[in-house]
Short mmCIF file of C-alpha atoms and ligand atoms in Angstrom, two decimals:
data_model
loop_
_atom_site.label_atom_id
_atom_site.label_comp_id
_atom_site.label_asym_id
_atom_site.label_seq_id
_atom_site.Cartn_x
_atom_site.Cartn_y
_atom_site.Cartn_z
CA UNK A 1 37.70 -19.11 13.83
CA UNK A 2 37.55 -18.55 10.03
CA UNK A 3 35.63 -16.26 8.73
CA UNK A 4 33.16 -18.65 7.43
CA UNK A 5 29.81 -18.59 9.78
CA UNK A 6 27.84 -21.18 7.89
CA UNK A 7 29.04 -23.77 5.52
CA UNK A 8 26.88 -26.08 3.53
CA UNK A 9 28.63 -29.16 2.21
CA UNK A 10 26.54 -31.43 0.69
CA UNK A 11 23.88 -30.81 2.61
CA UNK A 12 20.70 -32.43 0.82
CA UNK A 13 16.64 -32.57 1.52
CA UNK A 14 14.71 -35.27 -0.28
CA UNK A 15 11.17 -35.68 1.62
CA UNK A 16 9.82 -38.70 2.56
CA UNK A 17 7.46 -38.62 -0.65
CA UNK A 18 10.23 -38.42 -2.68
CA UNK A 19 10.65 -34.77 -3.40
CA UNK A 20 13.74 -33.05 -3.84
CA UNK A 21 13.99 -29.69 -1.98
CA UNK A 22 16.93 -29.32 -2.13
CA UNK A 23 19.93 -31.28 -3.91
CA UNK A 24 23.32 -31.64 -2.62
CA UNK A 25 23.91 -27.91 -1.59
CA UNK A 26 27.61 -26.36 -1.19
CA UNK A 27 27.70 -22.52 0.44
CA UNK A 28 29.52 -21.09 2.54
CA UNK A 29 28.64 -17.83 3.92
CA UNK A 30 31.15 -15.30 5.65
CA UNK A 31 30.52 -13.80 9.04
CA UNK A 32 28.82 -10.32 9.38
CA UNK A 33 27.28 -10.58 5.92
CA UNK A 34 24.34 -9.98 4.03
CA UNK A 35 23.48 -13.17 1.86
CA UNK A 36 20.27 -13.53 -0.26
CA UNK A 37 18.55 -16.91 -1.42
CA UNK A 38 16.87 -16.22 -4.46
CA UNK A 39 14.56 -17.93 -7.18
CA UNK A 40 11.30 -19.15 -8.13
CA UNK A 41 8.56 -20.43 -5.94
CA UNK A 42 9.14 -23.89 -4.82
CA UNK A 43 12.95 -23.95 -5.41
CA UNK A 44 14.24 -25.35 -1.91
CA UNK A 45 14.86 -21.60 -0.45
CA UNK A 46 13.14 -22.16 2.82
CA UNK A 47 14.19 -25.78 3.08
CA UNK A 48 18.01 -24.50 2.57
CA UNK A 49 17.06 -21.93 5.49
CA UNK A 50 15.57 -23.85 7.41
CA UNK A 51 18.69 -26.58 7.73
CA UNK A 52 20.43 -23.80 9.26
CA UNK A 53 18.52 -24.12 12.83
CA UNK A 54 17.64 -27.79 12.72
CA UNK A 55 13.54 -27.07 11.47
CA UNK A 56 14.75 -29.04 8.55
CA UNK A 57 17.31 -32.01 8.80
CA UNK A 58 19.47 -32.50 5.97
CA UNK A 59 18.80 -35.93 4.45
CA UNK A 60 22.80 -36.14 2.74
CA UNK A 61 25.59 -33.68 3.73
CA UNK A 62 26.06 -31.30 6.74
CA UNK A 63 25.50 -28.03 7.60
CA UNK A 64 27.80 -26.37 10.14
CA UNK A 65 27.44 -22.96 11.96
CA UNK A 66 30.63 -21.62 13.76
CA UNK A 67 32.67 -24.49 12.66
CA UNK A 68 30.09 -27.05 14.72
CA UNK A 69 27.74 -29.47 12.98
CA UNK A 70 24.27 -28.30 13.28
CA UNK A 71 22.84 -31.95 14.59
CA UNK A 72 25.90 -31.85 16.98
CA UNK A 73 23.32 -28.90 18.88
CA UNK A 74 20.20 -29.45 20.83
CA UNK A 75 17.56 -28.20 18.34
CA UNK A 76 16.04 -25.47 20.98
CA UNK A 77 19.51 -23.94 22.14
CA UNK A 78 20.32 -23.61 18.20
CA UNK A 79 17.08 -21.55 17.36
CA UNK A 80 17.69 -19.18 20.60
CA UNK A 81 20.97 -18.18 19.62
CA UNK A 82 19.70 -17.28 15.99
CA UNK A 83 16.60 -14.58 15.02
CA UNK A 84 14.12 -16.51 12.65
CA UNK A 85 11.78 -14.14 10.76
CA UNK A 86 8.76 -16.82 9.04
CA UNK A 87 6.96 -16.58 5.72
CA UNK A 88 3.71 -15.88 7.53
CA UNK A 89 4.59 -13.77 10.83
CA UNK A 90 4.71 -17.03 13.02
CA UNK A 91 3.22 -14.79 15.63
CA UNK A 92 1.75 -16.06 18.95
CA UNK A 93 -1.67 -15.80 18.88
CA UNK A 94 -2.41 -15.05 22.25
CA UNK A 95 0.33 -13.07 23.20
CA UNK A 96 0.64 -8.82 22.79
CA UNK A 97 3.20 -7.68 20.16
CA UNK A 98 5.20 -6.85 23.38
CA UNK A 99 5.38 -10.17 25.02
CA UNK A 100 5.66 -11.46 21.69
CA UNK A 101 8.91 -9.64 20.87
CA UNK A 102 10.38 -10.64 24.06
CA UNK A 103 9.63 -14.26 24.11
CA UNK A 104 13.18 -15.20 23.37
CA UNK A 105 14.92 -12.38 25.95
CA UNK A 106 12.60 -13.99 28.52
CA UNK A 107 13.55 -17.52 28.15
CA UNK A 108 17.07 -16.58 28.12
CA UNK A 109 16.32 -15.33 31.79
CA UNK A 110 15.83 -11.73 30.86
CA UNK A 111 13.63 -10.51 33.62
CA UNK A 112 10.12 -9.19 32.10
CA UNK A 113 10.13 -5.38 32.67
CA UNK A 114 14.04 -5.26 31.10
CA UNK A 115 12.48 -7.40 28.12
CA UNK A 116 9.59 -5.31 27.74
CA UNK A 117 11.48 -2.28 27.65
CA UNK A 118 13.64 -3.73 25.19
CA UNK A 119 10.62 -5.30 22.94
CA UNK A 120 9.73 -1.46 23.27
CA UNK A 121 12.53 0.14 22.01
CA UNK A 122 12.63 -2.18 19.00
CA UNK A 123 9.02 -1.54 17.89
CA UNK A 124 10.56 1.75 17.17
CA UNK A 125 13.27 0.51 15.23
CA UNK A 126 11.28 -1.37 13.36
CA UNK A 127 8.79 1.41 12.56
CA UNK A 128 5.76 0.91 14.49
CA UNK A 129 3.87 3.23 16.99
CA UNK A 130 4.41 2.38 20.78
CA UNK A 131 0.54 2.47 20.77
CA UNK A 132 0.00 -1.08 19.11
CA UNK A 133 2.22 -2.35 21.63
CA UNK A 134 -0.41 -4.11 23.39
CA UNK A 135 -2.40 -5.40 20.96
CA UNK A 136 -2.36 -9.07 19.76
CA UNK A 137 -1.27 -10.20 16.25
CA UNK A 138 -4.86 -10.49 14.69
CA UNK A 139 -5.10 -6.65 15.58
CA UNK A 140 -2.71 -6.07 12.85
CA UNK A 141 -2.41 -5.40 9.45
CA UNK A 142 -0.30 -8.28 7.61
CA UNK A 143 2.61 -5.82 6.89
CA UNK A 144 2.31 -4.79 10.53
CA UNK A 145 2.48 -8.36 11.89
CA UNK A 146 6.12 -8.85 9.66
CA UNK A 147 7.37 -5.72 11.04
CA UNK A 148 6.61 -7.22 14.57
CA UNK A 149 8.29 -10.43 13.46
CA UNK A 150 11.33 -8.60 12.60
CA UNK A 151 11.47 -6.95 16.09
CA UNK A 152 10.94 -10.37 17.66
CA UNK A 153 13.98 -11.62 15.69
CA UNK A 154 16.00 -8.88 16.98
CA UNK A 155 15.10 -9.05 20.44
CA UNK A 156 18.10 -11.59 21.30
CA UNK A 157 20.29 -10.07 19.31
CA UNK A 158 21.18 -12.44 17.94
CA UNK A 159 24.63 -13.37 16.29
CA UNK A 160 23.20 -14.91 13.13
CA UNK A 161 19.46 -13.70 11.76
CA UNK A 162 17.30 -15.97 9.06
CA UNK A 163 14.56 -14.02 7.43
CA UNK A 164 12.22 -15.81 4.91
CA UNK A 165 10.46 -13.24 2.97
CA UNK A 166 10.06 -10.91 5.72
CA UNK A 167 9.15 -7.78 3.27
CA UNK A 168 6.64 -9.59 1.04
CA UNK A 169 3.34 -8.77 2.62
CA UNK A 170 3.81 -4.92 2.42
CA UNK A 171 3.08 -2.55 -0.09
CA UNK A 172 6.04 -1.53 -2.48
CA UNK A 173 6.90 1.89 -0.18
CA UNK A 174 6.58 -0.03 2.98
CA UNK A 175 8.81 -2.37 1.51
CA UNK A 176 11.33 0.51 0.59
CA UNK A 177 10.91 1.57 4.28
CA UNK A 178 12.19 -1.67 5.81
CA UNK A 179 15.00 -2.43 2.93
CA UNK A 180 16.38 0.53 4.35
CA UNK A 181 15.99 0.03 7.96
CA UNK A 182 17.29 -3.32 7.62
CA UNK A 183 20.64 -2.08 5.68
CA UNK A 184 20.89 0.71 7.86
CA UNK A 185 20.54 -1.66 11.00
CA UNK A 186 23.46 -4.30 9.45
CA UNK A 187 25.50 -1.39 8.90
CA UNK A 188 25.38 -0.74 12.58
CA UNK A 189 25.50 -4.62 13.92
CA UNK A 190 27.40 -6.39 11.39
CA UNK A 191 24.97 -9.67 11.65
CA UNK A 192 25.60 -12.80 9.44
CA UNK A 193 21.52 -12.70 7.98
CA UNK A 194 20.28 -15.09 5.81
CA UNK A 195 17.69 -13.50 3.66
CA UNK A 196 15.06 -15.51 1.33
CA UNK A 197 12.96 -13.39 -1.61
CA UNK A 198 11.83 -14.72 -4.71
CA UNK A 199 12.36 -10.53 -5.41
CA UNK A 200 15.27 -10.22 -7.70
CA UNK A 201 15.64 -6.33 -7.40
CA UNK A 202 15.64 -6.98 -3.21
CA UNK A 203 18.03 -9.76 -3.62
CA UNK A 204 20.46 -7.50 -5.75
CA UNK A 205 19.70 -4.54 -3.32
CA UNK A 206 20.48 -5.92 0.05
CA UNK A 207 22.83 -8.93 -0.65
CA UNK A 208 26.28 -8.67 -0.32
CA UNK A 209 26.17 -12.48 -1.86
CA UNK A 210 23.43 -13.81 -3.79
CA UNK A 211 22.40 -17.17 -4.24
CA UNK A 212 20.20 -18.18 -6.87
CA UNK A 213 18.24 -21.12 -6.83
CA UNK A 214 16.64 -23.25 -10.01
CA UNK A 215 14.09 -25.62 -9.88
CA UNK A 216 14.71 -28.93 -8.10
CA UNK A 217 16.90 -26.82 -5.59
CA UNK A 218 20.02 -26.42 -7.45
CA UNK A 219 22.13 -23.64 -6.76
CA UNK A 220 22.49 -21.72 -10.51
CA UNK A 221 25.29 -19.67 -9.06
CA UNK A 222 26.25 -18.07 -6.13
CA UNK A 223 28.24 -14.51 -6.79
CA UNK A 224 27.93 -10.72 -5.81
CA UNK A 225 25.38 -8.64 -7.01
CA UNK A 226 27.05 -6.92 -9.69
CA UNK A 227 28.82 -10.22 -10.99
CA UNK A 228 25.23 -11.55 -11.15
CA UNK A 229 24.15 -8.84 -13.49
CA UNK A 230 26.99 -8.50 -15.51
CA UNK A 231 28.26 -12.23 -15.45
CA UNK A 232 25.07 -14.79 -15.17
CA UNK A 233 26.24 -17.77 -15.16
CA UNK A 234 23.87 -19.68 -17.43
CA UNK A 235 20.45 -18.87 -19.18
CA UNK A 236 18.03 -19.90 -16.11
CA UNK A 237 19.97 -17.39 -14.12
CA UNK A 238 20.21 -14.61 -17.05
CA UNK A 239 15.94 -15.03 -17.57
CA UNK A 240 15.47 -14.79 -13.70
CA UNK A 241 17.28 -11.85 -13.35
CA UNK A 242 15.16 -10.64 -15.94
CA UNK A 243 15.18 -7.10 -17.87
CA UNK A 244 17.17 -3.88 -18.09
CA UNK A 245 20.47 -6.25 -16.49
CA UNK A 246 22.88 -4.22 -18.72
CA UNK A 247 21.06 -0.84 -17.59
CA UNK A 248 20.70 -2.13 -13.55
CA UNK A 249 24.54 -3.41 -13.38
CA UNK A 250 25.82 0.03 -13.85
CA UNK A 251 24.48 0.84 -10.04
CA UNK A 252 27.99 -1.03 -9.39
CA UNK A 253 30.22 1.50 -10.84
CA UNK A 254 30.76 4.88 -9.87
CA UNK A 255 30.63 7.95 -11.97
CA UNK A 256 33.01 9.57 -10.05
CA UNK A 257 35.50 10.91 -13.44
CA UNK A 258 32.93 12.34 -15.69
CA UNK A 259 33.31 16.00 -16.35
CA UNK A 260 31.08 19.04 -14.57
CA UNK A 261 29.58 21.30 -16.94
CA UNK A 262 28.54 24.80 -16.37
CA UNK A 263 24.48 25.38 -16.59
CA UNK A 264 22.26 28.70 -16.64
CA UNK A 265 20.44 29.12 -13.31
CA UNK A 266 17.69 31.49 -13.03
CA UNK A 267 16.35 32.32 -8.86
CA UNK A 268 12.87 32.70 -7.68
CA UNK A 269 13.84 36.45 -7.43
CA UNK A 270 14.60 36.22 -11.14
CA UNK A 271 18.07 36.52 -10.62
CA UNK A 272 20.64 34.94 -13.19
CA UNK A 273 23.54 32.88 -13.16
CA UNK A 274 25.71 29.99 -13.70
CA UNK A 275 26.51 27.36 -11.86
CA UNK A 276 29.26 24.70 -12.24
CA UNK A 277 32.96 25.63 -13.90
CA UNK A 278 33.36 28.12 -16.47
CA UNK A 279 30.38 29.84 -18.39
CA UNK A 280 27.52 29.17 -21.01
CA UNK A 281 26.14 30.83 -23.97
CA UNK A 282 23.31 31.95 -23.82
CA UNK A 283 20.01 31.04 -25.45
CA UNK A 284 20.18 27.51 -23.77
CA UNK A 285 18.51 25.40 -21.49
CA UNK A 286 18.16 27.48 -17.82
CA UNK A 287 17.60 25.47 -14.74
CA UNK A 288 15.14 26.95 -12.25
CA UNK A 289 16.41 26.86 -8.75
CA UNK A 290 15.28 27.85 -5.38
CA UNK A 291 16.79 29.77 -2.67
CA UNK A 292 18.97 26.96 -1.71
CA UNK A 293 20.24 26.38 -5.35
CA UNK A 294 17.99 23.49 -5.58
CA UNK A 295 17.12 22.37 -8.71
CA UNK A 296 13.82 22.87 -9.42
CA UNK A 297 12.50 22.34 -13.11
CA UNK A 298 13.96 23.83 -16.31
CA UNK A 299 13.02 26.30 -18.81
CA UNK A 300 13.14 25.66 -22.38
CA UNK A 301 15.72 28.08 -24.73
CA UNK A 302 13.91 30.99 -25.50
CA UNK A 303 12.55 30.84 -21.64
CA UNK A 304 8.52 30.41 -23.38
CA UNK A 305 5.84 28.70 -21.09
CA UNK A 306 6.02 26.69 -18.10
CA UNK A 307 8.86 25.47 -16.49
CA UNK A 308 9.24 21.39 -17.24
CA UNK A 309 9.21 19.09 -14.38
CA UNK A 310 12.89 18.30 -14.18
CA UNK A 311 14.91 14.93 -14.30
CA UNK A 312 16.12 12.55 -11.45
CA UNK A 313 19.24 14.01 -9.58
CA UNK A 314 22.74 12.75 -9.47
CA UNK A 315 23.81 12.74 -6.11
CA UNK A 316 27.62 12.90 -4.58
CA UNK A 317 28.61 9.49 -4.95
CA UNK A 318 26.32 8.22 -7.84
CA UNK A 319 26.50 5.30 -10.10
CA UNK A 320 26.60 6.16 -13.70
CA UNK A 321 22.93 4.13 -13.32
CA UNK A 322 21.85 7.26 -11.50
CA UNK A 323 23.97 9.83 -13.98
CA UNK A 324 22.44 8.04 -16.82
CA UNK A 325 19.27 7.95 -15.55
CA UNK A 326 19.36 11.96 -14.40
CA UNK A 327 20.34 12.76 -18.19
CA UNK A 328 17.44 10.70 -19.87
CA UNK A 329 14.74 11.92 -17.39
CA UNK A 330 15.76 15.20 -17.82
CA UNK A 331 13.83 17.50 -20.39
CA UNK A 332 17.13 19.33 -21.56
CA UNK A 333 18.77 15.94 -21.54
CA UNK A 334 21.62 17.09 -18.94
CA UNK A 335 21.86 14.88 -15.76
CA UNK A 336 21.96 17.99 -12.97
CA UNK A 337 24.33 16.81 -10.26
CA UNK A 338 23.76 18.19 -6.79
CA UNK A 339 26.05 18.03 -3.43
CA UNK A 340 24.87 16.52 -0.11
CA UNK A 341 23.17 19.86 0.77
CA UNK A 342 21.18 18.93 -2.20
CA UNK A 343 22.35 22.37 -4.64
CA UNK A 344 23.03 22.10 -8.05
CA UNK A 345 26.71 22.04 -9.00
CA UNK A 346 26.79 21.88 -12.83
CA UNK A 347 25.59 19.01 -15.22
CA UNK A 348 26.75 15.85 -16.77
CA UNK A 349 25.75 15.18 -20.60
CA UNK A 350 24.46 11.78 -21.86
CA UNK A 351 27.16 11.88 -24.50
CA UNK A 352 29.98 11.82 -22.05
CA UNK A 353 28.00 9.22 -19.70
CA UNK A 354 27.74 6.54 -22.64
CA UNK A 355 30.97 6.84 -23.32
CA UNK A 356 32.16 6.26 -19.60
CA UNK A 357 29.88 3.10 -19.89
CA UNK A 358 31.27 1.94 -23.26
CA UNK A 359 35.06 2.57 -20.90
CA UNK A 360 33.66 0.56 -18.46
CA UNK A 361 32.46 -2.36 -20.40
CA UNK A 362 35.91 -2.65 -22.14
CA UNK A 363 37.83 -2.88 -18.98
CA UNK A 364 35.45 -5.48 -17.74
CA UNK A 365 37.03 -9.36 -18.50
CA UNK A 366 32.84 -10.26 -19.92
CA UNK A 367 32.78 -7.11 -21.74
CA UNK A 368 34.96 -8.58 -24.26
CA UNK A 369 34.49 -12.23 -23.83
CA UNK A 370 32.91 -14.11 -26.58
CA UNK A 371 28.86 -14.33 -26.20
N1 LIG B 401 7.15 -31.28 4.21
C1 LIG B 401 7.30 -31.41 2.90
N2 LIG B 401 7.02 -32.57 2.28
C2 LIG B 401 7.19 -32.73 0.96
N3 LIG B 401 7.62 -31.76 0.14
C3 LIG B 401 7.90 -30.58 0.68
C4 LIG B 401 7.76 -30.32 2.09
N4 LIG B 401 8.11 -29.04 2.33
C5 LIG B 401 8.46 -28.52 1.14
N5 LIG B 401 8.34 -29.44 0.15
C6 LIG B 401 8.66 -29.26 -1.27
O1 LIG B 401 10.02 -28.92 -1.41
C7 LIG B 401 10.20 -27.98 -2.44
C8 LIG B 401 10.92 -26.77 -1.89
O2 LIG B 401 10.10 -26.10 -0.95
P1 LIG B 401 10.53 -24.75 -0.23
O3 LIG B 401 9.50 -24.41 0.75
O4 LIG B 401 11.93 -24.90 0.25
O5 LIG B 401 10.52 -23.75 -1.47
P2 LIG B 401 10.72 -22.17 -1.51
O6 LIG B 401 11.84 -21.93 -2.47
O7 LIG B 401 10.86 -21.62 -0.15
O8 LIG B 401 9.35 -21.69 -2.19
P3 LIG B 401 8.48 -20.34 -1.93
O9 LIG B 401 9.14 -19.26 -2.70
O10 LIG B 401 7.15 -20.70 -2.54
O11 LIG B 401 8.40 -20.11 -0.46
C9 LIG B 401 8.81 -27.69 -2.99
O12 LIG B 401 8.64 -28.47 -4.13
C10 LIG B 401 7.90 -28.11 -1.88
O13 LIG B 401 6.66 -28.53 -2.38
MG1 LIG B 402 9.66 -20.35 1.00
#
């Protein structure tokens, strides 16, 4: 076997009417990764998905999963042996959330208390109370209902996963919620998924391959996350993936060489101190910790009034998106970095970040290319 799970070649969808869905299509994606279809609304993305387990014949080309041609597969055995999350949850009505997670367990021959248990289990993973485990789908809130249509996909486990917008009926921290869980998850099982947003900021967060489709479902270009931001390859795929691109492509590169610099501390006790190598003047900036060493807000020179509400934090393993970002939210404009225990260590300055990003745009090839 190559490492290829699904290859397009070709693979075309003009409707009877006349529409193109999607035109000749060439992909191939690798096994046990992440890939995103991306673009507008009405751009072939569900079409393309939907080719993958038969719901959609290709009308030119072939589609191939495991190295066999998809029509070469009964349709039914096909969808079984991949998890399809729908648009809309594509729930069964009058079945519980239970019995509907472990439809496909059961008619693999999974007897029904193993499935149930199973179905159970997942409801967890997915993020939903045991309690709603008997109710049916119209008991549910729409965000709810995808959540149960990501545990149904799951239930099989499934070697390959297709998710069409499974995210976009939930509210933004909801959302955030099940981004995670879902990277999290792939972490652990190493799925190929197939994942459909018209969301460039979900595309870019959980794809380890984008694809971005234009009208008239061509494929504008098909690249990693960070090539997408710093590369586009045209100016349909540079206005899609829309503003702050230069600011958003530095989540791809660490900030692991900038230097540490020393910063005031005062405690809740009122004790004083420094943290980070070396010492400070004094009269500067003081960063309020707690007990921990936590940061906790700052204090201006001349320690008069309130403490500020301080910045973002730069974690152990940052980008120099997240160091940038910790130095301009901050009110002394140093980015406080923190370890994993979450204790201030010392601070970056903005000064020193730019210039790390002006490094890294001259060793990039496009960083010097002609516009
Ligand atoms: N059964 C059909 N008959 C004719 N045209 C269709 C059919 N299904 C889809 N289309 C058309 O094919 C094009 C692609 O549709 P598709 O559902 O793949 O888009 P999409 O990228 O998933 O859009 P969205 O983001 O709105 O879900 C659209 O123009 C759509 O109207
Ligand atoms: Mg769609």
């Amino acid at each position: 076997m190559t490492d290829i799970a699904i290859r397009f070649e070709g693979a075309g969808k003009t409707y009877p009417d006349g529409t193109t869905a999607v035109e000749a299509l060439d992909l191939e994606i690798p096994r046990g990764s992440l890939t995103v279809f991306v673009g507008p609304s009405g751009c072939g993305k569900t079409t393309s998905l939907r080719m993958i387990n038969r719901m959609v014949e290709p009308t030119s080309g072939t589609v191939t999963v495991e190295g066999r041609d998809v029509t070469s597969v009964p349709a039914h055995e096909l969808r079984r042996s991949m998890g399809y999350v729908m648009q809309q949850s594509g729930l069964l009505p009058h079945r519980t959330v239970v019995d509907n997670i472990a439809t496909v367990p059961r008619l693999n021959g999974v007897p029904r208390r193993q499935a149930r248990e199973r179905a159970r289990e997942l409801l967890a993973t997915v993020g939903l109370d045991a309690s709603l485990a008997g109710r049916y789908p119209a008991q549910l809130s729409g965000g709810q209902q995808q959540r149960v249509g990501v545990a149904r996909a799951l239930a099989a486990d499934p070697p390959v996963l297709l998710m069409d917008e499974p995210f976009s009926a939930v509210d933004p921290v909801v959302r955030q919620d099940l981004q995670r869980e879902l990277l999290d998850l792939q972490q652990r099982l190493h799925r190929t998924i197939v994942f459909v947003t018209h969301d460039i900021d979900e595309a870019v967060l959980l794809g380890n391959r984008v694809a971005v489709f234009a009208e008239g479902g061509r494929l504008a270009q098909y690249a990693t996350p960070e090539e997408l931001l710093r590369a586009p390859a045209d100016d349909f795929v540079a206005d899609f993936v829309g503003r702050d691109r230069g600011f958003r492509s530095l989540t791809f590169v660490p900030a692991h060489d900038l230097p540490l610099h020393p910063v005031a501390v005062v405690r809740p006790d009122g004790a004083e101190g420094v943290v980070g190598p070396g010492s400070v003047p004094a009269g500067g900036w003081v960063l309020q910790v707690d007990d921990d060493g936590a940061p906790r807000g700052w204090l201006r020179p001349g320690a008069g009034g309130a403490p500020l509400v301080g910045g973002t934090l730069h974690r152990p393993g940052g980008s120099l998106r997240s160091a940038l970002d910790a130095a301009l939210s901050s009110p002394s404009g140093l980015a406080v970095a923190v370890d994993d225990a979450g204790r201030a260590v010392g601070v970056l300055r903005a000064t020193e970040i730019v210039a790390a990003v002006e490094r890294e745009r001259q060793a990039q090839p496009s960083g010097t290319a002609a516009p």
